[in-house]
Amino acid sequence: MPTNLPDVVLWSIPAFVLLTVLEMALHHFHPDEDAAGYEAKDAATSITMGLGSLVFDLLWKLPIVAIYTAVYELTPLRVPVLWWTVLLMLLAQDFFYYGSHRGHHVIRILWACHVVHHSSRKFNLSTALRQPWTSLTSWPFYLPLIACGVHPAALAFCSSANLVYQFWVHTERIDKLPRPFEYVLNTPSHHRVHHASQGGYLDRNFGGILIVWDRWFGSYAAETERPVFGLTKNINTFNPLRVATHEYAAIARDVRAAGSWGERAGRIFRGPGWQPAARTAGAPAVTATASAATAAERTG
């Protein structure tokens, strides 16, 4: 049992707070006119979403740990927890994170969870804290690691390390880094593209720690024009409950208004911007429901 692995997120909380306060002060005393900066209500919403995610994650962990433990006990494979195997596990976890992250952009029911993180029109360190309350949707992507003998606690450590790494890339105060870093690592420049709402930036740069997955699988975009952050149709609310649930409500409205089971399935499992084809000749075309615009809420 890898009981000696530290709780990376817990140990990082003081650094999160300190760096966020420092960035706020920097924006106040040395503002960048081109940067989105901070807004009190927006930052408060992001922090509230982050605190809420800690509570809800404790609930979701119960069934996830049960499933992972069952799979781990069934597989005959075992990966020992050594310094070099931890590095390999971090690499493998980052690969599967790329798959999970990309899936959460292209499957609407998964996007309903992940859209929370993209709902801010600001891009700063507090945005990193804007986490969903329904993170039960990610666990299937990591089952191959458990089946290969990675202990659930080791996977939790790797996932936490990945999350902590991504904190610092949520900033406009760091420009592009030297080319070798930009080629291999996820950086603030790459992640600004990911959070942008321009068409050329949509669904790009899914990597967590490494950007090489995007380069290899065709989802990479370099930062050229200044990003416009948020959704293509912003929700214009600071209510944490609405931020957490608005896309689920939109899916429910679309499913109720759907004219067939095929359309209902499409509203749930196709992309966020999916619309059904027009009905057969002589029948009225499918109209956009109140949430059709919400279905098009896409970010990069």
CSV table of C-alpha atoms in Angstrom, one decimal:
chain,number,residue,atom,x,y,z
A,1,MET,CA,0.0,0.0,0.0
A,2,PRO,CA,1.5,3.4,-1.0
A,3,THR,CA,0.6,5.1,2.2
A,4,ASN,CA,3.6,7.4,2.2
A,5,LEU,CA,2.5,9.4,-0.8
A,6,PRO,CA,1.7,13.0,0.3
A,7,ASP,CA,-1.6,14.9,-0.2
A,8,VAL,CA,-0.2,17.2,-2.9
A,9,VAL,CA,-3.3,19.4,-3.1
A,10,LEU,CA,-3.6,19.9,0.7
A,11,TRP,CA,0.1,20.9,1.0
A,12,SER,CA,-0.3,23.3,-2.0
A,13,ILE,CA,-3.3,25.3,-0.6
A,14,PRO,CA,-1.1,27.9,1.2
A,15,ALA,CA,0.8,28.5,-2.0
A,16,PHE,CA,-2.5,28.8,-4.0
A,17,VAL,CA,-3.6,31.5,-1.6
A,18,LEU,CA,-0.3,33.4,-1.5
A,19,LEU,CA,0.1,33.4,-5.3
A,20,THR,CA,-3.4,34.4,-5.9
A,21,VAL,CA,-3.1,37.4,-3.4
A,22,LEU,CA,0.2,38.4,-5.0
A,23,GLU,CA,-1.3,38.3,-8.5
A,24,MET,CA,-4.3,40.4,-7.3
A,25,ALA,CA,-1.9,42.9,-5.9
A,26,LEU,CA,0.1,43.0,-9.1
A,27,HIS,CA,-3.0,43.7,-11.1
A,28,HIS,CA,-3.9,46.5,-8.7
A,29,PHE,CA,-0.5,48.2,-8.5
A,30,HIS,CA,0.8,47.4,-12.0
A,31,PRO,CA,-2.2,46.8,-14.2
A,32,ASP,CA,-1.9,45.5,-17.7
A,33,GLU,CA,-4.5,47.3,-19.9
A,34,ASP,CA,-4.7,44.3,-22.2
A,35,ALA,CA,-5.3,41.7,-19.4
A,36,ALA,CA,-8.7,40.6,-18.3
A,37,GLY,CA,-7.6,41.1,-14.7
A,38,TYR,CA,-9.7,40.5,-11.6
A,39,GLU,CA,-13.3,41.2,-10.7
A,40,ALA,CA,-14.4,40.8,-7.1
A,41,LYS,CA,-17.6,38.9,-7.8
A,42,ASP,CA,-16.0,36.7,-10.4
A,43,ALA,CA,-13.1,35.8,-8.1
A,44,ALA,CA,-15.5,35.1,-5.2
A,45,THR,CA,-17.5,32.7,-7.5
A,46,SER,CA,-14.4,30.9,-8.5
A,47,ILE,CA,-13.2,30.5,-4.9
A,48,THR,CA,-16.7,29.3,-3.9
A,49,MET,CA,-16.8,26.7,-6.7
A,50,GLY,CA,-13.4,25.5,-5.6
A,51,LEU,CA,-14.4,25.1,-2.0
A,52,GLY,CA,-17.6,23.4,-3.0
A,53,SER,CA,-15.7,21.0,-5.2
A,54,LEU,CA,-13.7,19.8,-2.2
A,55,VAL,CA,-16.9,18.9,-0.4
A,56,PHE,CA,-18.6,17.2,-3.4
A,57,ASP,CA,-15.4,15.4,-4.4
A,58,LEU,CA,-15.5,13.6,-1.0
A,59,LEU,CA,-18.9,12.2,-1.9
A,60,TRP,CA,-17.9,11.2,-5.4
A,61,LYS,CA,-14.8,9.4,-4.1
A,62,LEU,CA,-16.8,6.8,-2.2
A,63,PRO,CA,-18.2,4.9,-5.3
A,64,ILE,CA,-15.0,5.7,-7.4
A,65,VAL,CA,-12.7,4.2,-4.8
A,66,ALA,CA,-15.0,1.2,-4.5
A,67,ILE,CA,-14.8,0.6,-8.2
A,68,TYR,CA,-11.1,1.2,-8.5
A,69,THR,CA,-10.4,-1.1,-5.5
A,70,ALA,CA,-12.5,-3.9,-7.0
A,71,VAL,CA,-10.7,-3.6,-10.4
A,72,TYR,CA,-7.3,-3.5,-8.6
A,73,GLU,CA,-8.0,-6.6,-6.6
A,74,LEU,CA,-9.1,-8.5,-9.8
A,75,THR,CA,-6.1,-7.7,-11.9
A,76,PRO,CA,-3.0,-9.9,-11.3
A,77,LEU,CA,-0.7,-7.0,-12.3
A,78,ARG,CA,1.1,-4.8,-9.7
A,79,VAL,CA,3.1,-1.6,-10.3
A,80,PRO,CA,5.5,-1.0,-7.4
A,81,VAL,CA,5.7,2.5,-6.0
A,82,LEU,CA,9.3,3.5,-6.6
A,83,TRP,CA,10.7,6.9,-7.7
A,84,TRP,CA,11.1,5.9,-11.3
A,85,THR,CA,7.7,4.1,-11.5
A,86,VAL,CA,6.0,7.2,-10.0
A,87,LEU,CA,7.5,9.2,-12.9
A,88,LEU,CA,6.1,6.7,-15.4
A,89,MET,CA,2.7,6.8,-13.6
A,90,LEU,CA,2.7,10.6,-13.8
A,91,LEU,CA,3.4,10.3,-17.5
A,92,ALA,CA,0.7,7.7,-18.1
A,93,GLN,CA,-1.8,9.7,-16.0
A,94,ASP,CA,-1.2,12.8,-18.0
A,95,PHE,CA,-1.8,10.8,-21.2
A,96,PHE,CA,-5.2,9.6,-19.9
A,97,TYR,CA,-5.9,13.1,-18.6
A,98,TYR,CA,-5.6,14.3,-22.1
A,99,GLY,CA,-8.2,11.8,-23.3
A,100,SER,CA,-10.5,12.7,-20.4
A,101,HIS,CA,-10.2,16.4,-21.0
A,102,ARG,CA,-10.8,16.1,-24.7
A,103,GLY,CA,-13.8,13.9,-24.1
A,104,HIS,CA,-15.2,16.5,-21.7
A,105,HIS,CA,-15.2,19.0,-24.6
A,106,VAL,CA,-16.8,16.9,-27.3
A,107,ILE,CA,-19.5,14.9,-25.4
A,108,ARG,CA,-22.2,17.2,-24.1
A,109,ILE,CA,-23.1,15.3,-20.9
A,110,LEU,CA,-19.4,15.5,-19.9
A,111,TRP,CA,-19.1,19.1,-21.1
A,112,ALA,CA,-22.0,19.9,-18.6
A,113,CYS,CA,-19.5,19.1,-15.9
A,114,HIS,CA,-16.4,20.7,-17.4
A,115,VAL,CA,-18.1,23.9,-18.6
A,116,VAL,CA,-17.9,25.2,-15.0
A,117,HIS,CA,-14.2,25.7,-15.4
A,118,HIS,CA,-14.6,27.7,-18.6
A,119,SER,CA,-17.5,29.9,-17.4
A,120,SER,CA,-15.4,32.8,-16.2
A,121,ARG,CA,-14.7,35.7,-18.5
A,122,LYS,CA,-11.5,36.4,-16.6
A,123,PHE,CA,-8.3,34.4,-16.7
A,124,ASN,CA,-6.2,34.5,-13.5
A,125,LEU,CA,-5.1,32.3,-10.7
A,126,SER,CA,-8.5,32.3,-9.1
A,127,THR,CA,-9.9,30.8,-12.3
A,128,ALA,CA,-7.9,27.7,-11.6
A,129,LEU,CA,-10.0,27.2,-8.5
A,130,ARG,CA,-13.3,27.3,-10.5
A,131,GLN,CA,-13.9,23.5,-10.4
A,132,PRO,CA,-17.1,21.5,-11.1
A,133,TRP,CA,-19.2,19.9,-8.4
A,134,THR,CA,-20.1,16.9,-10.5
A,135,SER,CA,-16.6,15.4,-11.2
A,136,LEU,CA,-18.0,11.9,-11.1
A,137,THR,CA,-17.6,11.8,-14.9
A,138,SER,CA,-13.8,11.4,-15.1
A,139,TRP,CA,-13.1,8.1,-13.4
A,140,PRO,CA,-13.8,5.7,-16.4
A,141,PHE,CA,-10.9,7.3,-18.4
A,142,TYR,CA,-8.4,6.0,-15.8
A,143,LEU,CA,-9.6,2.5,-15.4
A,144,PRO,CA,-6.8,1.2,-17.8
A,145,LEU,CA,-4.2,2.4,-15.3
A,146,ILE,CA,-5.9,0.5,-12.4
A,147,ALA,CA,-6.2,-2.6,-14.6
A,148,CYS,CA,-2.5,-2.4,-15.3
A,149,GLY,CA,-1.7,-2.6,-11.6
A,150,VAL,CA,-1.5,1.1,-10.6
A,151,HIS,CA,-2.7,1.3,-7.0
A,152,PRO,CA,-5.7,3.7,-6.6
A,153,ALA,CA,-3.8,5.8,-4.0
A,154,ALA,CA,-0.9,6.1,-6.5
A,155,LEU,CA,-3.4,7.3,-9.2
A,156,ALA,CA,-4.8,9.8,-6.7
A,157,PHE,CA,-1.4,11.2,-6.1
A,158,CYS,CA,-0.6,11.5,-9.8
A,159,SER,CA,-4.0,13.2,-10.4
A,160,SER,CA,-3.4,15.6,-7.6
A,161,ALA,CA,0.1,16.5,-8.9
A,162,ASN,CA,-1.4,17.1,-12.3
A,163,LEU,CA,-4.0,19.4,-10.8
A,164,VAL,CA,-1.5,21.3,-8.8
A,165,TYR,CA,0.8,21.8,-11.9
A,166,GLN,CA,-2.1,23.4,-13.8
A,167,PHE,CA,-2.7,26.1,-11.2
A,168,TRP,CA,0.2,28.3,-12.4
A,169,VAL,CA,-0.8,28.2,-16.1
A,170,HIS,CA,-4.0,30.2,-15.3
A,171,THR,CA,-2.4,33.6,-15.7
A,172,GLU,CA,-1.9,36.4,-18.2
A,173,ARG,CA,1.1,37.8,-16.3
A,174,ILE,CA,3.5,35.2,-17.8
A,175,ASP,CA,4.3,35.6,-21.5
A,176,LYS,CA,5.7,32.9,-23.6
A,177,LEU,CA,8.5,30.8,-22.1
A,178,PRO,CA,11.7,29.8,-24.0
A,179,ARG,CA,10.9,27.5,-27.0
A,180,PRO,CA,12.0,24.2,-25.4
A,181,PHE,CA,9.5,24.7,-22.5
A,182,GLU,CA,6.7,25.8,-24.9
A,183,TYR,CA,7.3,22.7,-27.1
A,184,VAL,CA,7.0,20.2,-24.3
A,185,LEU,CA,5.1,21.6,-21.4
A,186,ASN,CA,1.6,23.1,-21.0
A,187,THR,CA,2.3,26.7,-20.3
A,188,PRO,CA,0.2,29.9,-19.6
A,189,SER,CA,0.4,30.7,-23.3
A,190,HIS,CA,-1.0,27.3,-24.3
A,191,HIS,CA,-3.7,27.4,-21.6
A,192,ARG,CA,-4.8,30.9,-22.5
A,193,VAL,CA,-5.7,29.4,-25.9
A,194,HIS,CA,-7.5,26.6,-24.2
A,195,HIS,CA,-9.7,29.0,-22.3
A,196,ALA,CA,-10.4,31.3,-25.3
A,197,SER,CA,-13.7,31.6,-27.1
A,198,GLN,CA,-12.5,32.5,-30.6
A,199,GLY,CA,-13.3,30.0,-33.3
A,200,GLY,CA,-9.7,29.2,-34.2
A,201,TYR,CA,-8.9,28.4,-30.5
A,202,LEU,CA,-12.0,26.2,-29.8
A,203,ASP,CA,-11.2,22.7,-28.6
A,204,ARG,CA,-7.4,23.1,-28.5
A,205,ASN,CA,-4.6,22.4,-26.1
A,206,PHE,CA,-6.1,19.8,-23.8
A,207,GLY,CA,-2.8,18.7,-22.2
A,208,GLY,CA,-2.4,18.9,-18.4
A,209,ILE,CA,1.3,18.8,-17.8
A,210,LEU,CA,2.6,18.1,-21.3
A,211,ILE,CA,1.5,19.8,-24.5
A,212,VAL,CA,3.1,17.1,-26.7
A,213,TRP,CA,-0.2,15.1,-26.6
A,214,ASP,CA,-1.9,17.9,-28.5
A,215,ARG,CA,1.0,18.2,-30.9
A,216,TRP,CA,0.8,14.5,-31.6
A,217,PHE,CA,-3.0,14.2,-31.9
A,218,GLY,CA,-3.7,17.3,-33.9
A,219,SER,CA,-5.4,19.5,-31.2
A,220,TYR,CA,-2.6,22.0,-30.7
A,221,ALA,CA,-2.9,25.7,-31.5
A,222,ALA,CA,-0.3,28.4,-30.8
A,223,GLU,CA,-1.3,31.7,-29.2
A,224,THR,CA,-1.3,34.3,-31.9
A,225,GLU,CA,-4.1,36.8,-31.4
A,226,ARG,CA,-5.1,37.9,-27.8
A,227,PRO,CA,-7.6,35.4,-26.4
A,228,VAL,CA,-11.2,36.4,-25.4
A,229,PHE,CA,-12.0,34.3,-22.4
A,230,GLY,CA,-15.3,32.7,-21.4
A,231,LEU,CA,-17.9,30.9,-23.4
A,232,THR,CA,-19.1,31.7,-26.9
A,233,LYS,CA,-22.4,32.5,-25.1
A,234,ASN,CA,-21.7,33.6,-21.6
A,235,ILE,CA,-24.1,32.7,-18.8
A,236,ASN,CA,-23.8,36.1,-17.1
A,237,THR,CA,-24.3,34.9,-13.5
A,238,PHE,CA,-22.2,34.7,-10.4
A,239,ASN,CA,-24.6,32.3,-8.6
A,240,PRO,CA,-22.5,29.2,-7.8
A,241,LEU,CA,-25.5,26.9,-8.1
A,242,ARG,CA,-26.3,28.1,-11.6
A,243,VAL,CA,-22.7,28.0,-12.6
A,244,ALA,CA,-22.6,24.4,-11.4
A,245,THR,CA,-25.8,23.2,-13.0
A,246,HIS,CA,-26.7,25.4,-16.0
A,247,GLU,CA,-25.7,23.0,-18.7
A,248,TYR,CA,-27.5,20.1,-17.1
A,249,ALA,CA,-30.6,22.2,-17.0
A,250,ALA,CA,-30.1,23.1,-20.7
A,251,ILE,CA,-29.7,19.4,-21.6
A,252,ALA,CA,-32.9,18.6,-19.7
A,253,ARG,CA,-34.8,21.2,-21.6
A,254,ASP,CA,-33.5,20.0,-24.9
A,255,VAL,CA,-34.3,16.4,-24.1
A,256,ARG,CA,-37.9,17.3,-23.2
A,257,ALA,CA,-38.3,19.2,-26.4
A,258,ALA,CA,-36.8,16.5,-28.6
A,259,GLY,CA,-38.9,14.9,-31.3
A,260,SER,CA,-37.4,11.4,-31.2
A,261,TRP,CA,-35.2,9.1,-29.2
A,262,GLY,CA,-32.4,9.6,-31.6
A,263,GLU,CA,-32.5,13.4,-31.0
A,264,ARG,CA,-32.7,12.8,-27.3
A,265,ALA,CA,-29.5,10.7,-27.4
A,266,GLY,CA,-27.9,13.3,-29.6
A,267,ARG,CA,-28.7,16.1,-27.1
A,268,ILE,CA,-26.9,14.1,-24.4
A,269,PHE,CA,-24.0,12.3,-26.1
A,270,ARG,CA,-23.1,14.4,-29.1
A,271,GLY,CA,-21.1,17.6,-29.0
A,272,PRO,CA,-22.2,20.7,-27.1
A,273,GLY,CA,-23.1,22.5,-30.3
A,274,TRP,CA,-24.9,19.6,-32.0
A,275,GLN,CA,-28.2,20.3,-33.7
A,276,PRO,CA,-30.5,17.6,-35.3
A,277,ALA,CA,-31.0,17.7,-39.1
A,278,ALA,CA,-34.3,19.1,-40.4
A,279,ARG,CA,-37.2,16.7,-40.3
A,280,THR,CA,-38.5,15.0,-43.4
A,281,ALA,CA,-40.2,17.2,-46.1
A,282,GLY,CA,-43.6,18.4,-45.1
A,283,ALA,CA,-42.8,18.5,-41.4
A,284,PRO,CA,-41.7,21.6,-39.6
A,285,ALA,CA,-37.9,21.9,-39.1
A,286,VAL,CA,-36.5,21.3,-35.7
A,287,THR,CA,-36.5,24.6,-33.8
A,288,ALA,CA,-33.9,25.6,-31.4
A,289,THR,CA,-35.0,25.3,-27.8
A,290,ALA,CA,-34.3,27.8,-25.1
A,291,SER,CA,-31.0,25.9,-24.5
A,292,ALA,CA,-29.9,25.5,-28.0
A,293,ALA,CA,-27.7,28.6,-27.6
A,294,THR,CA,-26.4,27.1,-24.4
A,295,ALA,CA,-25.6,23.9,-26.3
A,296,ALA,CA,-23.3,26.0,-28.4
A,297,GLU,CA,-21.4,27.3,-25.4
A,298,ARG,CA,-18.0,26.1,-26.5
A,299,THR,CA,-14.6,27.1,-25.4
A,300,GLY,CA,-11.2,26.1,-26.5
